[in-house]
Coordinates of C-alpha atoms and ligand atoms in Angstrom, one line a residue:
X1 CA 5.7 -45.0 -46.0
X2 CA 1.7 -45.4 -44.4
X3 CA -0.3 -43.5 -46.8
X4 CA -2.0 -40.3 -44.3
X5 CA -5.9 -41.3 -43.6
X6 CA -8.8 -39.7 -45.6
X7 CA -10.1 -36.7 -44.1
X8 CA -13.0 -36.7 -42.3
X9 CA -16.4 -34.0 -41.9
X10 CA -17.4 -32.5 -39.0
X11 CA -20.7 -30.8 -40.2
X12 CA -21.8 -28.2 -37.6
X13 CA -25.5 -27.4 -37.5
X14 CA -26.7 -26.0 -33.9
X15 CA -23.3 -26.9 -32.3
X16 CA -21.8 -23.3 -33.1
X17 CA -18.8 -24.1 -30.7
X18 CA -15.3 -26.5 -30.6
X19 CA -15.4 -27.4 -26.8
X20 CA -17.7 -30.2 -25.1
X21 CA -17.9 -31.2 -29.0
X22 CA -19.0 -34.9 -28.6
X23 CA -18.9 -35.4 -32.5
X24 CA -15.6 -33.3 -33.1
X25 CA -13.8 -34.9 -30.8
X26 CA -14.8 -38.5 -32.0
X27 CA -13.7 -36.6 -35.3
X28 CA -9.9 -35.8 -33.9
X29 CA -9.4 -38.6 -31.8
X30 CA -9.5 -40.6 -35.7
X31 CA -6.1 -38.5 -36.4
X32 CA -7.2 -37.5 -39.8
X33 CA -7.5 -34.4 -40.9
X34 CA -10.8 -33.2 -40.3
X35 CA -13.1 -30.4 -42.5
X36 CA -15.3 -28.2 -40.5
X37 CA -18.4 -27.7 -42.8
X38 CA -21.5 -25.5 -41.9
X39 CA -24.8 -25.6 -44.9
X40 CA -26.9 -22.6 -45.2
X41 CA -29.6 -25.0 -46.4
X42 CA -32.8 -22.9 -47.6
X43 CA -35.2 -25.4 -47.9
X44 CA -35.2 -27.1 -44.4
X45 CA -37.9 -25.8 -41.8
X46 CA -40.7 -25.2 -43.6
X47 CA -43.1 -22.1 -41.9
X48 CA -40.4 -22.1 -39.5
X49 CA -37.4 -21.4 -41.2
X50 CA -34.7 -19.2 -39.4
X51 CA -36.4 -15.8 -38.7
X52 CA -34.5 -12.6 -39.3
X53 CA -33.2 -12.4 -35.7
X54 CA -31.9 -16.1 -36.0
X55 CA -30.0 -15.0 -39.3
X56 CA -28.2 -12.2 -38.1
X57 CA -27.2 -14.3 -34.6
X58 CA -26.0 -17.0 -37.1
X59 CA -24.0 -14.9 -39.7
X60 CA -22.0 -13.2 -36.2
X61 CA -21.7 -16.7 -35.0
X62 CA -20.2 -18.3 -37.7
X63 CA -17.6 -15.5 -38.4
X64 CA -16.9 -16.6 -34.5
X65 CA -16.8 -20.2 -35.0
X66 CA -14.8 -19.6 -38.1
X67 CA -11.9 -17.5 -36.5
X68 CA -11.9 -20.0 -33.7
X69 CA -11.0 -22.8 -36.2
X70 CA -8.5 -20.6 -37.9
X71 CA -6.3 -19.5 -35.0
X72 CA -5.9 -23.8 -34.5
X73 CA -4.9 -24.1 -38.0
X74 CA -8.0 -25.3 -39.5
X75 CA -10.6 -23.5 -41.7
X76 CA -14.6 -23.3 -41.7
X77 CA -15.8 -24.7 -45.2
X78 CA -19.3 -22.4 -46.1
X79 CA -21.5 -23.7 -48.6
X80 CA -25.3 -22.9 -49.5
X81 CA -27.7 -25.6 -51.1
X82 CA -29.1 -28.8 -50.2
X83 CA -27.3 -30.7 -47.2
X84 CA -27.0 -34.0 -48.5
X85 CA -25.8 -32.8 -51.9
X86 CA -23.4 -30.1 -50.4
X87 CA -22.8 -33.5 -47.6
X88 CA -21.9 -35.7 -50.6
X89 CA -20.2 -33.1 -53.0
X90 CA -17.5 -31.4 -50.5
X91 CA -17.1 -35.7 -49.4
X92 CA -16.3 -36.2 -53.0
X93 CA -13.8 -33.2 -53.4
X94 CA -11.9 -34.2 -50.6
X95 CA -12.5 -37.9 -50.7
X96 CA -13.7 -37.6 -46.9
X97 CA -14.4 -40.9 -44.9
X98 CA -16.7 -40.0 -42.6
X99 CA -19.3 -37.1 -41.5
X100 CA -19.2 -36.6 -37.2
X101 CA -22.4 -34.5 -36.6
X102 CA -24.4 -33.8 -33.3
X103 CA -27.9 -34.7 -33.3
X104 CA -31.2 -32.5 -33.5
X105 CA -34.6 -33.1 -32.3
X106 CA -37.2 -31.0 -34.4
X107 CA -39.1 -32.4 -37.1
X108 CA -37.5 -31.1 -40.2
X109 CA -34.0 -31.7 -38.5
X110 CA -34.4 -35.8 -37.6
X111 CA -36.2 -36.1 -41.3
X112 CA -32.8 -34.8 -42.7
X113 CA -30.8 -37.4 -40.2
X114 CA -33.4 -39.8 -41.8
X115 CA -32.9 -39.1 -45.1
X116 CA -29.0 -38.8 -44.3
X117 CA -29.3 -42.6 -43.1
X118 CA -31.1 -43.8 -46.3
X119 CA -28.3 -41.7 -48.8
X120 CA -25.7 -42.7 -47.3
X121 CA -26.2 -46.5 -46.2
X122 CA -24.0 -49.2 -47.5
X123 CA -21.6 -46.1 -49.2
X124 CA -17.9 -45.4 -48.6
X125 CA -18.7 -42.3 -46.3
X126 CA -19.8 -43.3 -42.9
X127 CA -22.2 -41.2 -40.7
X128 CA -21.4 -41.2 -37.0
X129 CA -23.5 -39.1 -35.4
X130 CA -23.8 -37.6 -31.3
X131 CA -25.6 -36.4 -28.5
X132 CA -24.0 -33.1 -26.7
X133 CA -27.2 -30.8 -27.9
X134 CA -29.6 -32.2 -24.0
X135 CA -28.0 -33.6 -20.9
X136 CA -30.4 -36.4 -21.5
X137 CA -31.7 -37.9 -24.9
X138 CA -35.6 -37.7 -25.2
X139 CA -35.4 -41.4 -26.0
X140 CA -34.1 -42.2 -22.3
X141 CA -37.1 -41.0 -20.0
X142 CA -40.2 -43.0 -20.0
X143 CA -43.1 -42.9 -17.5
X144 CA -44.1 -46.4 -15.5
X145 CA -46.5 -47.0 -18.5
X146 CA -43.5 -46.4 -21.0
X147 CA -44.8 -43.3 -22.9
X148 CA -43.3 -39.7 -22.6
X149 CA -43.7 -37.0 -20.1
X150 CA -46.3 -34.7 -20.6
X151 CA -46.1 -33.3 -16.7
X152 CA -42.9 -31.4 -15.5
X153 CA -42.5 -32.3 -12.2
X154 CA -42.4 -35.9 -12.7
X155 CA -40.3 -35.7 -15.8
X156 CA -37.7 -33.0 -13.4
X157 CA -37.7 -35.9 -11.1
X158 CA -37.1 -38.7 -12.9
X159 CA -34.8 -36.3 -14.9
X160 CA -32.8 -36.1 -12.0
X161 CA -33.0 -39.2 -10.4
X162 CA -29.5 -40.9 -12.9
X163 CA -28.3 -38.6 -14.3
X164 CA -24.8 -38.1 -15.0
X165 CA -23.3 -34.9 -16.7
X166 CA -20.7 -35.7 -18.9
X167 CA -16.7 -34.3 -18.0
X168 CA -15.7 -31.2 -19.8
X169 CA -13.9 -32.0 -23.1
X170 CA -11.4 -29.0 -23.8
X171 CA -11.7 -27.9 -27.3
X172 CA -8.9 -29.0 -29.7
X173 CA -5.5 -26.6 -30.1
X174 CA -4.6 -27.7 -33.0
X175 CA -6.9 -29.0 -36.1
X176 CA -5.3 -30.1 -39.2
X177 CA -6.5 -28.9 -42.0
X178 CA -7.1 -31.2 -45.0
X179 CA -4.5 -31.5 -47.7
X180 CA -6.7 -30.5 -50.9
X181 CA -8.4 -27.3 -51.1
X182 CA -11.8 -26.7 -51.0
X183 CA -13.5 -23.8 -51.8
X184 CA -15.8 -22.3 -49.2
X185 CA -18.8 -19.3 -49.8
X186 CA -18.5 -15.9 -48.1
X187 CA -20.5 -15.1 -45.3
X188 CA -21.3 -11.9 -46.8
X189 CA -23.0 -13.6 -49.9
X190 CA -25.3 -15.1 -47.8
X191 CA -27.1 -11.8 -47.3
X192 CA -28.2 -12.9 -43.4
X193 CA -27.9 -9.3 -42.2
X194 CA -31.4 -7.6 -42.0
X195 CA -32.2 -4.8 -44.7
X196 CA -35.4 -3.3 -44.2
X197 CA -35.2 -1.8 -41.6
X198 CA -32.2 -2.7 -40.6
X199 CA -32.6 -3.3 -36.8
X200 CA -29.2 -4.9 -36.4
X201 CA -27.7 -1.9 -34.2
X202 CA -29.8 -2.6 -31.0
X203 CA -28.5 -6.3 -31.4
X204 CA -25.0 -5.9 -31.7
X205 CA -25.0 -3.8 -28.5
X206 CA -26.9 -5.7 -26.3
X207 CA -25.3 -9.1 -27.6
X208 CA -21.6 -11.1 -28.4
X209 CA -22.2 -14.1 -30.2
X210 CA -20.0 -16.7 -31.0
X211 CA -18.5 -19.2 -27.7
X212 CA -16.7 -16.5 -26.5
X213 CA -19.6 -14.1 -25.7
X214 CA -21.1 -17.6 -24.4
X215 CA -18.7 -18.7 -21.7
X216 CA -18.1 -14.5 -20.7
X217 CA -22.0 -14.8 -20.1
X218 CA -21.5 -18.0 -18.4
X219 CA -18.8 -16.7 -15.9
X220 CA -20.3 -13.0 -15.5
X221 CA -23.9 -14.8 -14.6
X222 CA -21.9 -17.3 -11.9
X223 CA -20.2 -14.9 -10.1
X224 CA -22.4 -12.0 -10.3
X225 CA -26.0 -13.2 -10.3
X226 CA -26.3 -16.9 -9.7
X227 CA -26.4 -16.4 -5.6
X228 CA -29.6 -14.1 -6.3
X229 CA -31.1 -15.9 -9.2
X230 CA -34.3 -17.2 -7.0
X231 CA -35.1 -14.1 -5.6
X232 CA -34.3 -12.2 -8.4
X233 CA -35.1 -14.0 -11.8
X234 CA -38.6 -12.5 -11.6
X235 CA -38.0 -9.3 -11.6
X236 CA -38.0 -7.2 -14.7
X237 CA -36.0 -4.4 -13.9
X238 CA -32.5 -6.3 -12.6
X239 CA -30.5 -8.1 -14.6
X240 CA -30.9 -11.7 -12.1
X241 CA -31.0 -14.3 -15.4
X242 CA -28.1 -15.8 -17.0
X243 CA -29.4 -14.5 -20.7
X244 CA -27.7 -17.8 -21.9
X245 CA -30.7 -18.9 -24.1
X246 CA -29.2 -17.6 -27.2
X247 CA -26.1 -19.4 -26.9
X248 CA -27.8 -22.6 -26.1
X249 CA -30.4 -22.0 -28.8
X250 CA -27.1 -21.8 -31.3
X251 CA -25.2 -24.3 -29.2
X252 CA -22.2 -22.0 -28.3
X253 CA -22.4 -23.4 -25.4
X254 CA -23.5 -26.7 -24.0
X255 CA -26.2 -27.6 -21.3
X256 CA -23.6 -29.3 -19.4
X257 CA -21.5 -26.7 -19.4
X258 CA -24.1 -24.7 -17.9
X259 CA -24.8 -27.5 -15.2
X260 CA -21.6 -28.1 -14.6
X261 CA -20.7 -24.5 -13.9
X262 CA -23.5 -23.7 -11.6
X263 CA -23.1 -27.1 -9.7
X264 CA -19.1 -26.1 -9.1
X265 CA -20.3 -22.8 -7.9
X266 CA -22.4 -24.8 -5.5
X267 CA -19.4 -26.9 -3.9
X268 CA -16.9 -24.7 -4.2
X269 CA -17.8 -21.4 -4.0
X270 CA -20.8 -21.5 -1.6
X271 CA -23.4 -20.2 -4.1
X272 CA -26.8 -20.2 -2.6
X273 CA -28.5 -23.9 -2.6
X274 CA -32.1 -22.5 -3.5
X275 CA -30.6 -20.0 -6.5
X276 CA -28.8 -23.2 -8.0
X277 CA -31.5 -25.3 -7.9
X278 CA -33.7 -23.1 -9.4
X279 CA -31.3 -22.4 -12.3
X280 CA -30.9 -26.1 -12.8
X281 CA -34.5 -26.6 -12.9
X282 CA -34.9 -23.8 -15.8
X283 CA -32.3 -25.9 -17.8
X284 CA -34.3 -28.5 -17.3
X285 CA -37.0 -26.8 -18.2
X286 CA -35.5 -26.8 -21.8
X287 CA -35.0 -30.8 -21.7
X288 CA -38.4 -30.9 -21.1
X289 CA -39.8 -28.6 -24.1
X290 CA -37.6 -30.9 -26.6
X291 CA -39.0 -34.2 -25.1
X292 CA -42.6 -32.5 -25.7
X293 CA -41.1 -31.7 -29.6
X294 CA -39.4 -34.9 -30.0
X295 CA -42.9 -36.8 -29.1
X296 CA -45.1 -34.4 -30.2
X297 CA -43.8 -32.9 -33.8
X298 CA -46.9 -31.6 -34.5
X299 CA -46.7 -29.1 -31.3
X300 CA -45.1 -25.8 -33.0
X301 CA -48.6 -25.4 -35.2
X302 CA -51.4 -27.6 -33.3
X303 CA -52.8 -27.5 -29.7
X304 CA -51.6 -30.2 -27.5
X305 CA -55.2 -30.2 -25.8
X306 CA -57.3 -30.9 -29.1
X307 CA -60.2 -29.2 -27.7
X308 CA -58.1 -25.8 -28.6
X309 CA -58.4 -26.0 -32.1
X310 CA -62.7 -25.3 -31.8
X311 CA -61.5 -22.3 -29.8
X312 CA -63.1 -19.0 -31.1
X313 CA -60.5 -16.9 -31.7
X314 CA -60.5 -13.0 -33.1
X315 CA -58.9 -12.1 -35.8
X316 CA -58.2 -8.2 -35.6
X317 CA -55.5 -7.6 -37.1
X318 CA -55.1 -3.8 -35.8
X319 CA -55.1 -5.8 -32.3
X320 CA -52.0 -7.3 -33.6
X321 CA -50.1 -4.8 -35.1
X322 CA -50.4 -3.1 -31.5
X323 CA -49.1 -5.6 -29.6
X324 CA -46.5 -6.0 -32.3
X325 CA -45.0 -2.5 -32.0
X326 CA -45.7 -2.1 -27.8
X327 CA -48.8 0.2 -28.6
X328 CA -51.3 -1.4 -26.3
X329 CA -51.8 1.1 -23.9
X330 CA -50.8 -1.4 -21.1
X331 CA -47.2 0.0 -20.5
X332 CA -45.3 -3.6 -19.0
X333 CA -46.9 -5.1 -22.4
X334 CA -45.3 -2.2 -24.4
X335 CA -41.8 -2.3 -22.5
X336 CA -41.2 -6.2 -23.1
X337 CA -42.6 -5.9 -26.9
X338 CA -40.6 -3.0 -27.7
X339 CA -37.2 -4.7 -25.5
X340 CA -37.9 -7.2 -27.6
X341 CA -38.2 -5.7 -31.1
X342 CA -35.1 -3.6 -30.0
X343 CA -32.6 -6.3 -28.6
X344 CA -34.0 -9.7 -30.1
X345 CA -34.5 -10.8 -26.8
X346 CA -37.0 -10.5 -23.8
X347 CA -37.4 -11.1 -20.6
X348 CA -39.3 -14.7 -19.3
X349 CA -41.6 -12.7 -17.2
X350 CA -42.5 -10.3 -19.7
X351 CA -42.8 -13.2 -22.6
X352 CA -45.3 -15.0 -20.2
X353 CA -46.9 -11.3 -19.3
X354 CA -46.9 -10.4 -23.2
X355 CA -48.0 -13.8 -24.4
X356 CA -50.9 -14.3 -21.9
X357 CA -52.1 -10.6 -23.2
X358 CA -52.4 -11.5 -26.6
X359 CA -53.7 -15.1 -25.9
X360 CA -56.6 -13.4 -23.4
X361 CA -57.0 -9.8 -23.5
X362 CA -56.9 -9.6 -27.4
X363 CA -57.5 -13.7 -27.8
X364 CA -55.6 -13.8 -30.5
X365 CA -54.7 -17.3 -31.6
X366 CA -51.0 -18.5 -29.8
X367 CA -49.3 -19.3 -33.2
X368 CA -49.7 -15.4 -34.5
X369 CA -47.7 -14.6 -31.2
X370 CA -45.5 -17.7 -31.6
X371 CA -44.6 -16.5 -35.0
X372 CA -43.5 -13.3 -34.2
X373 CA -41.2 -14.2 -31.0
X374 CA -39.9 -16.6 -34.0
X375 CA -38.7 -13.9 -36.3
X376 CA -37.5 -10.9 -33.9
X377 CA -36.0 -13.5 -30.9
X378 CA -32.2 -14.0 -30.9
X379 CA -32.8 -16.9 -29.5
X380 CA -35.5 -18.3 -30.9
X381 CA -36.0 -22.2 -30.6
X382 CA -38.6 -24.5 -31.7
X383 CA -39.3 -26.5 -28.8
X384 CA -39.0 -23.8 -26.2
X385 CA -41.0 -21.2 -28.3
X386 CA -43.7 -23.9 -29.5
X387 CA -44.2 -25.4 -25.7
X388 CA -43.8 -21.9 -24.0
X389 CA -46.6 -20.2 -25.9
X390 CA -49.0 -23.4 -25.5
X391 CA -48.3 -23.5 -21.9
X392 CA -49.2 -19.4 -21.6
X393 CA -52.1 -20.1 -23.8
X394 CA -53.2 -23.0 -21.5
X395 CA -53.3 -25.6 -24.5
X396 CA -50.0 -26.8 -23.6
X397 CA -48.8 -30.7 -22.0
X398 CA -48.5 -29.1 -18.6
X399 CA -50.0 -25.1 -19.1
X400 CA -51.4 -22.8 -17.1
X401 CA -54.5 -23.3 -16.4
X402 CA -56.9 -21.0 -18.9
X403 CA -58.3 -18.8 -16.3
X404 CA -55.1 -17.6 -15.4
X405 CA -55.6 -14.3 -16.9
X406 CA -52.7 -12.2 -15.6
X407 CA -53.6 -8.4 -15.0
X408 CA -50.9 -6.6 -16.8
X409 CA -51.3 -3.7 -14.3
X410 CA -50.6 -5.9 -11.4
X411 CA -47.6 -7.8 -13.0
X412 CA -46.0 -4.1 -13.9
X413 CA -46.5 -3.5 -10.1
X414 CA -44.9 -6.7 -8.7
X415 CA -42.3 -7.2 -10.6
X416 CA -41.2 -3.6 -11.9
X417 CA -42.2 -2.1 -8.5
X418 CA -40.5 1.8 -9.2
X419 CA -41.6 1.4 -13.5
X420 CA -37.5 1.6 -13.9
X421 CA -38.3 -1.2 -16.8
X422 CA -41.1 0.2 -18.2
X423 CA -39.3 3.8 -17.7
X424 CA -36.4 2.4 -20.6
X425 CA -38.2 0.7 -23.1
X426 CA -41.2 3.6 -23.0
X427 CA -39.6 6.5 -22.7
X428 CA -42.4 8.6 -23.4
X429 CA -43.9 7.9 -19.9
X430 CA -40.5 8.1 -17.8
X431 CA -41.9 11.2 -16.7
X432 CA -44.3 9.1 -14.6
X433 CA -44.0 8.8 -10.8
X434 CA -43.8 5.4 -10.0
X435 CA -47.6 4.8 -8.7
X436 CA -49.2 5.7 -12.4
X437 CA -46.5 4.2 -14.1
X438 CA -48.5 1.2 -15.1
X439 CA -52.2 2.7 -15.4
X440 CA -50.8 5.8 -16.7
X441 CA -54.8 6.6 -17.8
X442 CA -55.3 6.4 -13.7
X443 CA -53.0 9.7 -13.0
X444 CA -54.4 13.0 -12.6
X445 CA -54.3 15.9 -14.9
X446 CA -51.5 17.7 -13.3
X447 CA -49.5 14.4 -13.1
X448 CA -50.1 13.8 -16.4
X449 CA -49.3 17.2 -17.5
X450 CA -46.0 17.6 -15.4
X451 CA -44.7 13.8 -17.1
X452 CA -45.8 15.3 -20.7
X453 CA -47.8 12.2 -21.2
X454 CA -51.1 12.9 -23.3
X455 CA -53.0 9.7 -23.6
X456 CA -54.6 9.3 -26.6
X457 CA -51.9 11.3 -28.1
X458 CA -48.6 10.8 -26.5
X459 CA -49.1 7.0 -25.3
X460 CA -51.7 4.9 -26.6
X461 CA -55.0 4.3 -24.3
X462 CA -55.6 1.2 -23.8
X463 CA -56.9 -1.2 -26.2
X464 CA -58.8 -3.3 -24.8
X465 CA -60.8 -2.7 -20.6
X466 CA -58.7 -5.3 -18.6
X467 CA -62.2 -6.6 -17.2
X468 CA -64.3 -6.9 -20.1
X469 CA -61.1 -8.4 -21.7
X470 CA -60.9 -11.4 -19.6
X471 CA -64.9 -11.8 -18.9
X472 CA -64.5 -12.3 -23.1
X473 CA -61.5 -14.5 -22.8
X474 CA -63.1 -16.6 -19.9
X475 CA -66.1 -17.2 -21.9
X476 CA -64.6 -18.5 -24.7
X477 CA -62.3 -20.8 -23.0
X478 CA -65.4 -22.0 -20.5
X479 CA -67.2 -23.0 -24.1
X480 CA -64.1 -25.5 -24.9
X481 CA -65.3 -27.8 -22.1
X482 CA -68.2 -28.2 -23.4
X483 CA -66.6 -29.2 -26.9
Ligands
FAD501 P1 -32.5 -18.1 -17.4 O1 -33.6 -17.8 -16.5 O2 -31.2 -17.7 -17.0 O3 -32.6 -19.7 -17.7 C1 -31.4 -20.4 -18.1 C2 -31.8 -21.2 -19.4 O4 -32.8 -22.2 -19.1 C3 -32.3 -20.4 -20.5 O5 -31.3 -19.8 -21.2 C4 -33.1 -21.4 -21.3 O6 -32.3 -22.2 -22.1 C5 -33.7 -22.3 -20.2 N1 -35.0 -21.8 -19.8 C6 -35.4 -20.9 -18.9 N2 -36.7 -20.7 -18.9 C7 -37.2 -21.6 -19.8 C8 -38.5 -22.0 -20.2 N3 -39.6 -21.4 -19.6 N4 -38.7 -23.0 -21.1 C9 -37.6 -23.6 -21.6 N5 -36.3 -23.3 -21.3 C10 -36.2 -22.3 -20.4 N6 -36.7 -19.7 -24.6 C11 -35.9 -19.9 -25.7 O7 -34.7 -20.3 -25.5 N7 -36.3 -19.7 -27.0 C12 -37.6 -19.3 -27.3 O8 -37.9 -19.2 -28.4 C13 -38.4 -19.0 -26.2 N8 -39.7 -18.6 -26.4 C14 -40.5 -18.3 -25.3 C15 -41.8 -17.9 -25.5 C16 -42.7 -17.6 -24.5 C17 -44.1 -17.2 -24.7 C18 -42.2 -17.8 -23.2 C19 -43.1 -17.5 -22.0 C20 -41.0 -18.2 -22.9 C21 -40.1 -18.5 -24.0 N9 -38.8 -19.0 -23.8 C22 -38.0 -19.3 -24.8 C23 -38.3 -19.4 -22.4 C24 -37.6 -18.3 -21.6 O9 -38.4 -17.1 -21.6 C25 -36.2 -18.0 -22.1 O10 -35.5 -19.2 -22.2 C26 -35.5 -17.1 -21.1 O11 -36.2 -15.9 -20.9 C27 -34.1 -16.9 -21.5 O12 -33.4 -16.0 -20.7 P2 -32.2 -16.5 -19.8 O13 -31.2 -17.2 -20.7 O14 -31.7 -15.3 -19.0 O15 -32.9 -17.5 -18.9

C-alpha cells in the first residue's frame, strides 16, 4: 500500500477567493491534501497597517472564504502571529510539503516573500509561489530604454499590445482535508469589528463581501451598467461603475475575471465598444498604480516629483477635521466625505473632487488625506490609494498638472446636475432647489428659509473663498519651480 502524500499549504493573503486560484490549483493538481491557512499577522505594514474599514471587510471575507471551503469538505486554518513562524509551525504540525501562495507587490509584502525565500531555502518545505493578483507582472513591461513606466498611455499601450488573459480556472468541488487536526483561532478573537463608534451598520448594508458578493457585483455591473459605463461613470448621482474595487482590493475576485467578463459582453452580447474600453482601461489603470509601487516603494509616503517635499504646506488642523466629517461648507465635498465615512467607499469623481480640495483649497499635505481614505475605505489599497492621491496632488508619475484646481461648485453642477447626490449624503440641505444646491450661501433669504437651511447654523459656511483658495494654492505650487 503507497503511503498518501504529505499535505500541502495554500496560504491565502489578498487572494480571498477559490476560483482563478493560480497557486491553489497548482496546490490540487499535487493530489495531496491541502490546508487552507490565512495569518492575521500584526506586525506587517508598518504606518500602513490594515485600517479599520480594511478589518471589518476582512473579518466578513474570511467567514466567506471559510464557508466556501467547508461546503467542499475542507476547512480554513486561522492563526494570529508572525507568518513565517505560524508558516513553519502549522508546516510542522501537519508535516506539510509545500506552501502554494499568490504573490504581492507592496513593500512590506515582497520583504516577507524575501524573508520567506531565505527561511525556507534548502529545507524540506518548498515554496511555490504565483501570479493571479495583475493580468501582467510589473517585471514584464519595460520602456525602449528598459526602465519602468512612469506615463499611462504608453504603459496602456504597451500593456495591451501581448497580452493574453489567462482561461477561467473553476474553483475546486471537492478539497480534502488533511488527516491530522489542526487547531485554527476564531474569527471573533481577532476583535476586527470596529468598537468606537462602531460604524459597521452603514457597511454591512451598502456591501456583501466574500466571492459571492464579488461575482453578483460582477454580473449585476455587466448586464445592467456596462453599456452606459462611458457616459455614465462620471456622474455622481447614478450608479454607472462596477463598485468592484473592494473585491479586487481583497482579491475576491480576479482582474481577469473582470476582463474576461466585460470582453464576453463585448462579443457576445453586443455591449457598447466605447463603455468596454473604457472599463478595461480603468483596470488597467490599477496595473499601472502597482507597476508605480512595485518600482517606486517609496511612493505611499514620498512625492514622486522631489520638488514636492520643499512644498509649503498648512497645517490647520481644524481644516482637517472639516474635511474629515463633510463640514466644509462646499456641499459635493461634504456628500462624498460623509458617503465615504458612512459606507467605506466613495465615488472616483468625488475622491478626485475631495482630494484636489484638501490638496489646494485647504493645501493640506496629500498623505493627511491619503491616510484617512486608508482607514475609512473598504477598499483601500496601497498602490491605488498612494498613486491616486499623488496624481490629484500633482506630485504623482503622470498627475494632474498643479494648476488644475477644480471648483467644487462647478463639479457639484456637472456631475450632480439636480444635487440628488448631495441631497442623500447632506440631508440638511435636501430642501434646496436644485440651482443653490451647491452654493447654498448664493440662495436668497426666502429660499433659504423655505429649505430650513441656516448657514452658519444649520450647514457650515464655507471654510475657505474658493478664489482666494486657489490664488494661495497656485502660489505655493508656482514657488516649487523655482526650487
Ligand atoms: P470602476 O470605475 O468600476 O473601475 C473598475 C476598477 O478599476 C476599480 O474597481 C479599480 O480596481 C480600478 N480603477 C478604477 N479607477 C481607478 C484609478 N483611478 N486608479 C486605479 N484603479 C482604478 N481605488 C482603490 O481600489 N483603492 C483605493 O484606496 C483608492 N484610493 C483612491 C484615492 C483617490 C484620491 C482617488 C482619486 C482614487 C482612488 N482609487 C482607489 C481609485 C478609484 O477611485 C476607485 O478604484 C474606484 O472609485 C472604485 O470604484 P469602482 O470599483 O466602481 O470603479
Amino acid at each position: 500500500m503507497s503511503a498518501s502524500p504529505r499535505p500541502v499549504i495554500v496560504w491565502f493573503r489578498s487572494d480571498l477567493r477559490l476560483d482563478d486560484h493560480p497557486a491553489l490549483s497548482a496546490a490540487i493538481k499535487t493530489g495531496a491534501p491541502v490546508i487552507p491557512l490565512y495569518i492575521l499577522d500584526d506586525g506587517i505594514g508598518g504606518r500602513w497597517k490594515r485600517g479599520a474599514a480594511s478589518r471589518w471587510w476582512l473579518a466578513k471575507s474570511l467567514e466567506a472564504l471559510a464557508s466556501d471551503i467547508s461546503q467542499r469538505g475542507g476547512r480554513l486554518i486561522l492563526r494570529r502571529g508572525e507568518t513565517i513562524s505560524e508558516l513553519r509551525h502549522v508546516a510542522d504540525e501537519a508535516d506539510a510539503s509545500a506552501i502554494y501562495f499568490t504573490r504581492e507587490y507592496e513593500p512590506a509584502t515582497i520583504a516577507l516573500e524575501n524573508q520567506l525565500n531565505v527561511s525556507f531555502s534548502g529545507g524540506e518545505i518548498l515554496l511555490k509561489r504565483y501570479g493571479g493578483g495583475l493580468l501582467r507582472e510589473p517585471e514584464d513591461l519595460r520602456t525602449s530604454s528598459g526602465g519602468s513606466y512612469q506615463v499611462f498611455t504608453p504603459f496602456w499601450r504597451a500593456f495591451q499590445s501581448d497580452l493574453t488573459v489567462a482561461r477561467v480556472i473553476a474553483a475546486p468541488e471537492k478539497l480534502e482535508a488533511p488527516a491530522c487536526s489542526l487547531t485554527s483561532d476564531d474569527i471573533a478573537d481577532w476583535a476586527l469589528l470596529p468598537v468606537k463608534p462602531d460604524w459597521s451598520g452603514g457597511l454591512a448594508e451598502a456591501w456583501q463581501p466574500g466571492a459571492r458578493g464579488a461575482q453578483d457585483q460582477l454580473k449585476t455591473f455587466v448586464d445592467d451598467a456596462l453599456n452606459i459605463y462611458a457616459k455614465d461613470r462620471d456622474r455622481l448621482d447614478h450608479f454607472g461603475t462596477s463598485r468592484l474595487s473592494p473585491h479586487l482590493a481583497f482579491g475576491e475576485i480576479s482582474p481577469a475575471a473582470c476582463w474576461r467578463a466585460a470582453t464576453s459582453a463585448l462579443r457576445e452580447a453586443g455591449a457598447s465598444e466605447r463603455s468596454t474600453e473604457t472599463f478595461l482601461k480603468e483596470i488597467i489603470w490599477r496595473e499601472f498604480c502597482y507597476s508605480l509601487l512595485f518600482h517606486f516603494p517609496d511612493m505611499p509616503d514620498e512625492p514622486l516629483r522631489k520638488e514636492f517635499a520643499t512644498l509649503e504646506w498648512s497645517k490647520k488642523s481644524s481644516d482637517l477635521k472639516a474635511w474629515q466629517t463633510g463640514k466644509t461648507g462646499y456641499p459635493i465635498v461634504d456628500a462624498g466625505m460623509r458617503e465615504l465615512w458612512a459606507t467605506g467607499y466613495m465615488h472616483n469623481r468625488a475622491r478626485m473632487i475631495t482630494a484636489s480640495f484638501l490638496t489646494k483649497h485647504l493645501l493640506l499635505p496629500w498623505q493627511l488625506g491619503e491616510a484617512w481614505f486608508w482607514d475609512t475605505l473598504v477598499d483601500a489599497d496601497l498602490a491605488n490609494n498612494s498613486a491616486n492621491w499623488q496624481w490629484v496632488a500633482g506630485c504623482g508619475a503622470d498627475a494632474a498638472p498643479y494648476f488644475r484646481i477644480f471648483n467644487p461648485v462647478l463639479q457639484g453642477q456637472k456631475f450632480d446636475p439636480d444635487g440628488d447626490y448631495v441631497r442623500r449624503w447632506v440631508p440638511e440641505l435636501a430642501g434646496l432647489p436644485a440651482p443653490f444646491i451647491h452654493a447654498p450661501w448664493t440662495a436668497d433669504g426666502p429660499a433659504l428659509k423655505r429649505a430650513s437651511v441656516v448657514i452658519g447654523k444649520s450647514y457650515p459656511a464655507p471654510i475657505v473663498d474658493h478664489k482666494a483658495a486657489r490664488s494661495r494654492a497656485l502660489e505655493a505650487f508656482e514657488k516649487l519651480k523655482r526650487v
